[in-house]
Tab-separated table of C-alpha atoms and ligand atoms in Angstrom:
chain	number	residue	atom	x	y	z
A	12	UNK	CA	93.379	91.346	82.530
A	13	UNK	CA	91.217	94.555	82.460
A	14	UNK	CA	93.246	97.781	82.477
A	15	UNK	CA	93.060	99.683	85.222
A	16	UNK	CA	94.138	103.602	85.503
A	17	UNK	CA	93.323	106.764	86.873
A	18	UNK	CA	93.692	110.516	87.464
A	19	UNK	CA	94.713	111.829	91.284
A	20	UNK	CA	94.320	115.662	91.268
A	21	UNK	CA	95.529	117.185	94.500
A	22	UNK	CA	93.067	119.800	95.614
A	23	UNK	CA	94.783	122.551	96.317
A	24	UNK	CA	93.544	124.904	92.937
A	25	UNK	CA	91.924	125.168	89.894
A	26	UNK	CA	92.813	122.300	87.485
A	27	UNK	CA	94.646	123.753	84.543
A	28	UNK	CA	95.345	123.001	80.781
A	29	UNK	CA	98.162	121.104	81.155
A	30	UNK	CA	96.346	118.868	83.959
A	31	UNK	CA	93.512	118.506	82.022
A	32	UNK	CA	95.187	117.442	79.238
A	33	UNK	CA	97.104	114.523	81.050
A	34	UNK	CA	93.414	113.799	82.736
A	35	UNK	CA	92.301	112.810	78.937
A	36	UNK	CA	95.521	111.244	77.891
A	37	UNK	CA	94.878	108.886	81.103
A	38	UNK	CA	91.073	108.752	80.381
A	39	UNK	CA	91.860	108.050	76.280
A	40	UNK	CA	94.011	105.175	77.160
A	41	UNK	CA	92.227	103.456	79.444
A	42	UNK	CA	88.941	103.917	77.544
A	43	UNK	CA	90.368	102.705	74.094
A	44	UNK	CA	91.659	99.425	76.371
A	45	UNK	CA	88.321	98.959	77.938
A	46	UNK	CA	89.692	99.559	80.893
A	47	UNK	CA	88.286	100.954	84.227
A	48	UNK	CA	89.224	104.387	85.096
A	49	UNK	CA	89.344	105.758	88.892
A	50	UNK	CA	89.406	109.073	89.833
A	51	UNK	CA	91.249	109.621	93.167
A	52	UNK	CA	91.551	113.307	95.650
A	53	UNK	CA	95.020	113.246	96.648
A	54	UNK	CA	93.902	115.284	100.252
A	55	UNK	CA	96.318	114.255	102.500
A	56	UNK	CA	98.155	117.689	102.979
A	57	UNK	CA	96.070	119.109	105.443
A	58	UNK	CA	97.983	122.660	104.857
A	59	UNK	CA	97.363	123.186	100.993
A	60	UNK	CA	93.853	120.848	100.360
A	61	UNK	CA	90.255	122.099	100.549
A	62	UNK	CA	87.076	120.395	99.724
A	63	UNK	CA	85.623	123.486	97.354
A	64	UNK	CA	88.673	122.707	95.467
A	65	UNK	CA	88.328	119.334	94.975
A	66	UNK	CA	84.487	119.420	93.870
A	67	UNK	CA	85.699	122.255	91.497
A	68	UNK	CA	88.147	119.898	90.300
A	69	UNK	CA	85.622	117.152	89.742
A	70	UNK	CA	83.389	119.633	87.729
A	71	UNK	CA	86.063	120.541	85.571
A	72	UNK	CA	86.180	116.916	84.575
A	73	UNK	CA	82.829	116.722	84.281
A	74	UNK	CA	82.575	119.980	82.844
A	75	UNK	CA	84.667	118.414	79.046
A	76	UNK	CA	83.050	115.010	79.370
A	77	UNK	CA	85.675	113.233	81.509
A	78	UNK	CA	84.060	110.367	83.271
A	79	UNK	CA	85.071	107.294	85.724
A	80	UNK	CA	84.156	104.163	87.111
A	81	UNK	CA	85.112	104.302	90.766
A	82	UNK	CA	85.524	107.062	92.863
A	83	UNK	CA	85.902	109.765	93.836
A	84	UNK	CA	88.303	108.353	96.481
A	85	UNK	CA	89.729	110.633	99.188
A	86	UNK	CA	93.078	109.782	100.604
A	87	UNK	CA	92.222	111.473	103.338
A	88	UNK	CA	89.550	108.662	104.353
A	89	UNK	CA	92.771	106.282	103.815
A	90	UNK	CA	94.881	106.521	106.441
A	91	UNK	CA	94.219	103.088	108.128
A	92	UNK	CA	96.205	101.777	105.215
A	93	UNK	CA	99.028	103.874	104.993
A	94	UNK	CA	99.441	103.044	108.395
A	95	UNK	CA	99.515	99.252	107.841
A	96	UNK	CA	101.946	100.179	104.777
A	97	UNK	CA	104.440	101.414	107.163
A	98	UNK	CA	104.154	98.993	109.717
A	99	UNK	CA	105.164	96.099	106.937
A	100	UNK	CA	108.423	98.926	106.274
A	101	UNK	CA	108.934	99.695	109.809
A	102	UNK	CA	108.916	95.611	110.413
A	103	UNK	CA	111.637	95.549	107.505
A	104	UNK	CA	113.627	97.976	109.546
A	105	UNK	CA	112.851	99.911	106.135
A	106	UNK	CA	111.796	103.072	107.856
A	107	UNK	CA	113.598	105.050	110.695
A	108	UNK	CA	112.473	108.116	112.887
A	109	UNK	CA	114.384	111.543	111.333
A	110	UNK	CA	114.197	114.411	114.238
A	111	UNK	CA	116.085	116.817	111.582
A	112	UNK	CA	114.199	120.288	110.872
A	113	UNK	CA	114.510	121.660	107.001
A	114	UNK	CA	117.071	124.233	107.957
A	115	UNK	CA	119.494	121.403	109.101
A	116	UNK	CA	119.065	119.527	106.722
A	117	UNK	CA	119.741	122.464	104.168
A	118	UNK	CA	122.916	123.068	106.281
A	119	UNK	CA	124.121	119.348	106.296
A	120	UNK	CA	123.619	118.389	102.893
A	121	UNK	CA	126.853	118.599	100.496
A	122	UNK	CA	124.750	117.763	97.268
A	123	UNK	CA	123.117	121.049	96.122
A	124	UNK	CA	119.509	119.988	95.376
A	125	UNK	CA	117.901	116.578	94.761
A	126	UNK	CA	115.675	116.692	91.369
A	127	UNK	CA	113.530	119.890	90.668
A	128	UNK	CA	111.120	120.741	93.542
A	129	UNK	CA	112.927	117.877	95.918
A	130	UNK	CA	114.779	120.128	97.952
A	131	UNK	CA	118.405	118.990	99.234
A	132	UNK	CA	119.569	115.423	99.326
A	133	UNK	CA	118.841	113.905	102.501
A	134	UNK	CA	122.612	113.188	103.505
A	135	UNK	CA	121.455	110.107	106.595
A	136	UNK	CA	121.655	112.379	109.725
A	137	UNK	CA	119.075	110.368	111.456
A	138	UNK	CA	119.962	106.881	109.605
A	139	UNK	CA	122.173	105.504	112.322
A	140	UNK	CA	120.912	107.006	115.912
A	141	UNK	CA	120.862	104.588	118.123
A	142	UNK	CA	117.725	104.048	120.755
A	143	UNK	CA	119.241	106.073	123.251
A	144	UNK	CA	119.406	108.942	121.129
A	145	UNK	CA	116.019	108.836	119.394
A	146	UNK	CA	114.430	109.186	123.280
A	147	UNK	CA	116.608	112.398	123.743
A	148	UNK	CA	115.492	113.677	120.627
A	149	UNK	CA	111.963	112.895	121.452
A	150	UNK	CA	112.549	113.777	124.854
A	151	UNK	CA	113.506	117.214	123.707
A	152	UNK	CA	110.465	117.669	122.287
A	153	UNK	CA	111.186	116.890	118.885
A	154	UNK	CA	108.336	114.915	117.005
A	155	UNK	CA	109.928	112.477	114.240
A	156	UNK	CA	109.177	112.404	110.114
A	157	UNK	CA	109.662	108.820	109.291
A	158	UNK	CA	112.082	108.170	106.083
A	159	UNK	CA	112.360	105.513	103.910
A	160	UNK	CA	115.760	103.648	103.866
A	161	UNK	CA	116.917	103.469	100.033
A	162	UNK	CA	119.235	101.432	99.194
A	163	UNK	CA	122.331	102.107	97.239
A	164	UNK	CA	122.448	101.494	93.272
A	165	UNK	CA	120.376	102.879	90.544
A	166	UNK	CA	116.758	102.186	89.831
A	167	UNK	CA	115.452	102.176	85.669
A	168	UNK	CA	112.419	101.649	84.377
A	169	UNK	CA	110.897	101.701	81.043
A	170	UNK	CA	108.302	104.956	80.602
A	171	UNK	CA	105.776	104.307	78.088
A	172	UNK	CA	106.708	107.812	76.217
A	173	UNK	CA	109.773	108.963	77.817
A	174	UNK	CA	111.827	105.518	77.290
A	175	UNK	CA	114.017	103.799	79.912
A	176	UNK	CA	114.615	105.912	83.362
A	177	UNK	CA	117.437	105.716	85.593
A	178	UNK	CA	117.823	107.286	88.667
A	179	UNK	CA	120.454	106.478	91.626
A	180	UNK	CA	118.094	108.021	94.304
A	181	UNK	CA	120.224	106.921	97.274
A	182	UNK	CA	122.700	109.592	95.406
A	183	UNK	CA	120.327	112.182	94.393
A	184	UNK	CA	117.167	112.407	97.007
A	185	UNK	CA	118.540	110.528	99.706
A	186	UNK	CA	116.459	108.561	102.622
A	187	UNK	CA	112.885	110.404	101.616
A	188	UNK	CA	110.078	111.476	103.416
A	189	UNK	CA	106.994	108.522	103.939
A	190	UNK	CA	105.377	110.467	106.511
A	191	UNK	CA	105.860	113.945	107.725
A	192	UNK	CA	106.450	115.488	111.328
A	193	UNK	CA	103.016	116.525	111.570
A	194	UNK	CA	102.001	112.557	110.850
A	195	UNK	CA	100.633	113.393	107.402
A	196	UNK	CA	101.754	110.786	104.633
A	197	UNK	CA	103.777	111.830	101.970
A	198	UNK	CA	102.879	111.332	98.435
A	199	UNK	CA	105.417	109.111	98.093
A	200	UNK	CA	104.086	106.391	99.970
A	201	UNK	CA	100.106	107.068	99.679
A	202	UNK	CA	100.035	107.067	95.674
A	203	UNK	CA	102.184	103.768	95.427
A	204	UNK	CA	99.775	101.747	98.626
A	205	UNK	CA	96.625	102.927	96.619
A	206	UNK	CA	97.955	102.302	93.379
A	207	UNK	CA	98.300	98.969	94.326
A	208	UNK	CA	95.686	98.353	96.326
A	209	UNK	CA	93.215	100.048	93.596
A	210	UNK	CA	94.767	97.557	91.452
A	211	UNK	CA	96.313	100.202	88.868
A	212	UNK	CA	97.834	98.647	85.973
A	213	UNK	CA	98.790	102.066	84.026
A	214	UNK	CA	99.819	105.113	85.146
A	215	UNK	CA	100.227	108.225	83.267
A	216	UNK	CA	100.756	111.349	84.972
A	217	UNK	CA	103.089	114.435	84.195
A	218	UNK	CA	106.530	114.539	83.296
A	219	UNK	CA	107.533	116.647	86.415
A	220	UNK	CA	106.762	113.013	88.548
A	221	UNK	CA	108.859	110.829	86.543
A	222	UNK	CA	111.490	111.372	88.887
A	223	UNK	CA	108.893	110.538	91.900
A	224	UNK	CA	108.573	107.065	90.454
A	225	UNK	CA	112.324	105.319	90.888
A	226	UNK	CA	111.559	106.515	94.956
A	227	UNK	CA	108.173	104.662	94.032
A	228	UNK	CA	109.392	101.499	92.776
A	229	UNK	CA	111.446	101.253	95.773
A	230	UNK	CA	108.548	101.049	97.896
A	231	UNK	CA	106.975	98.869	95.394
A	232	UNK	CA	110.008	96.561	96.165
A	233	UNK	CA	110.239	96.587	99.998
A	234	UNK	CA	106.692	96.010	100.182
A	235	UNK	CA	106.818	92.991	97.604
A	236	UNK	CA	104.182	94.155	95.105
A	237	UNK	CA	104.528	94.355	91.884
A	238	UNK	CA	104.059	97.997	90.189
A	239	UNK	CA	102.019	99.048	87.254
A	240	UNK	CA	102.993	100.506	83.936
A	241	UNK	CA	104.205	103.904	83.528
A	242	UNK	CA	103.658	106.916	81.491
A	243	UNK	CA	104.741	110.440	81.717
A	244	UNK	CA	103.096	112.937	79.386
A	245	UNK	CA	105.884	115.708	78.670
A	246	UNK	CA	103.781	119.313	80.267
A	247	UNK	CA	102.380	121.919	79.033
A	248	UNK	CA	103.761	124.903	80.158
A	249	UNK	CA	103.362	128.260	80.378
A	250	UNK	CA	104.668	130.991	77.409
A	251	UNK	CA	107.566	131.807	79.881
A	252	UNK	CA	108.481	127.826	80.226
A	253	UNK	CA	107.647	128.425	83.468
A	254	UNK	CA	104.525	126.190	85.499
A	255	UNK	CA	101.661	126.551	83.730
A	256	UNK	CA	99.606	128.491	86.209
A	257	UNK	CA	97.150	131.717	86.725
A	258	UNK	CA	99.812	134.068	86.363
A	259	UNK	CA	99.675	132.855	82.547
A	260	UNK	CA	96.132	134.428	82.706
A	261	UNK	CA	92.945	132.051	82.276
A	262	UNK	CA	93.885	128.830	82.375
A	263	UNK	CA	91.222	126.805	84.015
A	264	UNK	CA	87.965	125.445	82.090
A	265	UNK	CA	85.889	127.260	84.628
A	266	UNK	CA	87.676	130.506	84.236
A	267	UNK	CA	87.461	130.228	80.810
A	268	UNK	CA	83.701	129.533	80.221
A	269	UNK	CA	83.484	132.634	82.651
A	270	UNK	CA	85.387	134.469	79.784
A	271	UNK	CA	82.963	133.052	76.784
A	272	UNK	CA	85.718	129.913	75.952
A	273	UNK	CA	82.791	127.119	75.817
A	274	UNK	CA	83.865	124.007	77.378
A	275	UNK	CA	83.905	122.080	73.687
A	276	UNK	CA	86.758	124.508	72.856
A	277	UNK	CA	88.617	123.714	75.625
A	278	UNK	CA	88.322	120.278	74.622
A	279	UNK	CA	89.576	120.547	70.865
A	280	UNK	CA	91.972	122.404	72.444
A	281	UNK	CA	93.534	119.595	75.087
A	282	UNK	CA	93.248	117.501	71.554
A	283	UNK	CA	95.399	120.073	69.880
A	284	UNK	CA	97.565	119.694	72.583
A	285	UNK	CA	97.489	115.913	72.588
A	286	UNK	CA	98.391	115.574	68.514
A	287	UNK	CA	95.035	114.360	68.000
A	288	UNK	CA	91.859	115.703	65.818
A	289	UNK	CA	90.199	118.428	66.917
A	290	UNK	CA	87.214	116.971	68.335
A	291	UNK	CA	84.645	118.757	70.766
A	292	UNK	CA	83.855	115.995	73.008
A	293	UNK	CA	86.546	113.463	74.309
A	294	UNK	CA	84.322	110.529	73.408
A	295	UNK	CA	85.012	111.008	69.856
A	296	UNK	CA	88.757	110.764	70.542
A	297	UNK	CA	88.887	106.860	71.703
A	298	UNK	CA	88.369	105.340	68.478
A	299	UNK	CA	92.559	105.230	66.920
A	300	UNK	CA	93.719	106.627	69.886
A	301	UNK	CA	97.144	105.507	69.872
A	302	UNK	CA	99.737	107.077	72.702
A	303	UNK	CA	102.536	106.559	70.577
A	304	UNK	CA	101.296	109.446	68.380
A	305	UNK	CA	101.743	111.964	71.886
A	306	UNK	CA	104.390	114.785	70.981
A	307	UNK	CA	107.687	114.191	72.408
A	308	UNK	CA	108.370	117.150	73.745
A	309	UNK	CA	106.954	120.014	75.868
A	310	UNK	CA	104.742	122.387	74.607
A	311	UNK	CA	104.261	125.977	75.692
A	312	UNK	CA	100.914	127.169	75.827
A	313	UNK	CA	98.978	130.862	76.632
A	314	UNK	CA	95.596	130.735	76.355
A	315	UNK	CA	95.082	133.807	74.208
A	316	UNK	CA	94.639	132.066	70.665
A	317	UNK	CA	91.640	130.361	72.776
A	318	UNK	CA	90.040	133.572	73.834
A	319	UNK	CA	90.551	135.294	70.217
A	320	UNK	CA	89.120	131.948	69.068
A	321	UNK	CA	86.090	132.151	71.316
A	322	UNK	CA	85.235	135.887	70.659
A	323	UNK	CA	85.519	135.019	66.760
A	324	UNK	CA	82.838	132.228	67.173
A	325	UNK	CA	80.454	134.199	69.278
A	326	UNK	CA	80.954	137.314	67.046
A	327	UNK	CA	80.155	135.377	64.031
A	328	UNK	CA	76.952	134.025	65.245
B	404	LIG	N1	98.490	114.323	92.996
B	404	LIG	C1	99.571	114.479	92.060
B	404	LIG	C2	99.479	115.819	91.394
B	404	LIG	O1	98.443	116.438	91.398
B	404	LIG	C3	99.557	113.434	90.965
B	404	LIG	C4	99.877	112.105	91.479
B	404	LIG	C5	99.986	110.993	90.481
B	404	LIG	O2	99.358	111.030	89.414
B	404	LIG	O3	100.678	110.040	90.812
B	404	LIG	O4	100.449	116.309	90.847
């Protein structure tokens, strides 16, 4: 079977160090399988996503000799199968209408937060109403998210560099989001129907969404299919430990060619980064690539050894 993988940016800024570093990682492993590699927008939050941002993302890629087979493919252009995805659930009785703004839920929930960035577990407000009760919430004006029902016990998986996963999400996230009041699809639900229907068989993403996947594999399971290989690259973060981000100063291949770092630099660097040689071009990094090799742990990063680096190399021509 030909391996299958890809990278799904969300648009919504420049891509960073640490993204571009799990954009190889993906791209290494899928090129030293002969694989196909996809590259796919992840649009579908009409608030934070813009177009400028995703070309910008693609030239980035470009930019240190990332290729890919198929795509781009917008989410956005997607819908028609999300919406079939949630029909199948809402035939299951797998989904249910939730009329509950954040505030309540903030209010209702015992559990102080979910995992990082989750928000408060969902405590079921909504799981129960009957009929009657979802018209007078509708009737009142309120327009429904749609949650996922999760069942009870714990779901584990085996990550290709983080080991076995376990997660009881029923007790820790709750009923989650599949599509939001404003009838854009979450995340959630989006990366697992293109996944599968892009035929994914590896997926290696950042660390911070290896508790997305147990919520995953439960839609994997209600809608019968079976769910690719995963791998989480431990992130790159910022000197602080904080987010890697543009408060760290120039962190973006763009904004560093603007400062002199030449896009070969970056790329040794992302090797650096990735326990490998440092190589210029990514190309010369298939050959032995081997993902066992991948540090363990998370690395902190600031991108002034890359800017002293730079201004050595152009002073010493
Ligand atoms: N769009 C997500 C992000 O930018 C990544 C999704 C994924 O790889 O599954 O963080």
């Amino acid at each position: 079977m030909t391996a299958r993988g890809r990278f799904a940016p969300s648009p919504t800024g420049e891509l960073h160090v640490g993204a571009l570093r799990t954009a190889l990682l993906a791209w290494l492993q899928i090129r030293r399988l002969g694989g196909r590699f996809v590259l796919r927008v992840e649009d579908l939050d009409p608030d934070r996503s813009k177009q400028p941002l995703a070309e910008g993302q693609l030239r980035s890629l470009r930019e240190i000799g990332l290729d890919w087979d198929e795509g781009p493919v917008y989410q956005s252009a997607r819908t028609a199968l999300y919406d079939e995805a949630v029909a199948a659930l809402e035939a299951k009785g797998l989904v249910y209408p939730c009329f509950c703004s954040r505030a309540e839920i903030a209010r209702a929930s015992s559990a102080p937060h979910g995992p990082a960035d989750d928000g408060p577990r969902y405590p079921g407000t909504c799981r129960a109403l009957s009929a009657a009760e979802r018209r007078e919430r509708a009737a009142a004006g309120r327009r429904p998210a749609l949650r996922f029902r999760v069942r009870e016990g714990v779901v584990d998986f085996a990550d290709g560099i983080l080991g076995p996963i376990a997660q009881d999400v029923q007790a820790t996230v709750g009923d989650f989001v599949v599509r939001r009041m404003d009838g854009a699809y979450a995340y959630q639900l989006a990366a697992v129907v293109d996944d599968d229907a892009m035929g994914m068989t590896h997926v290696l993403r950042g660390a911070d969404l290896a508790l997305s996947t147990p919520r995953q594999l439960l839609i994997y399971e209600a809608l019968g299919r079976p769910a690719p290989r995963f791998f989480h690259a431990p992130l790159v973060r910022g000197p602080d430990g904080g987010k890697l981000s543009k408060r760290h100063g120039p962190v973006g291949v763009e904004t560093l060619r603007s400062l002199g770092v030449p896009p070969a630099l970056v790329v040794s660097e992302l090797a650096r980064l990735c326990g490998l040689p440092e190589r210029p071009s990514p190309r010369e990094l298939i050959d032995g690539f081997d993902l066992s090799r991948l540090p363990g742990e998370e690395i902190r990063w600031s991108p002034e050894p890359l800017l002293q680096r730079a201004r050595g190399s152009s002073s010493a021509r």
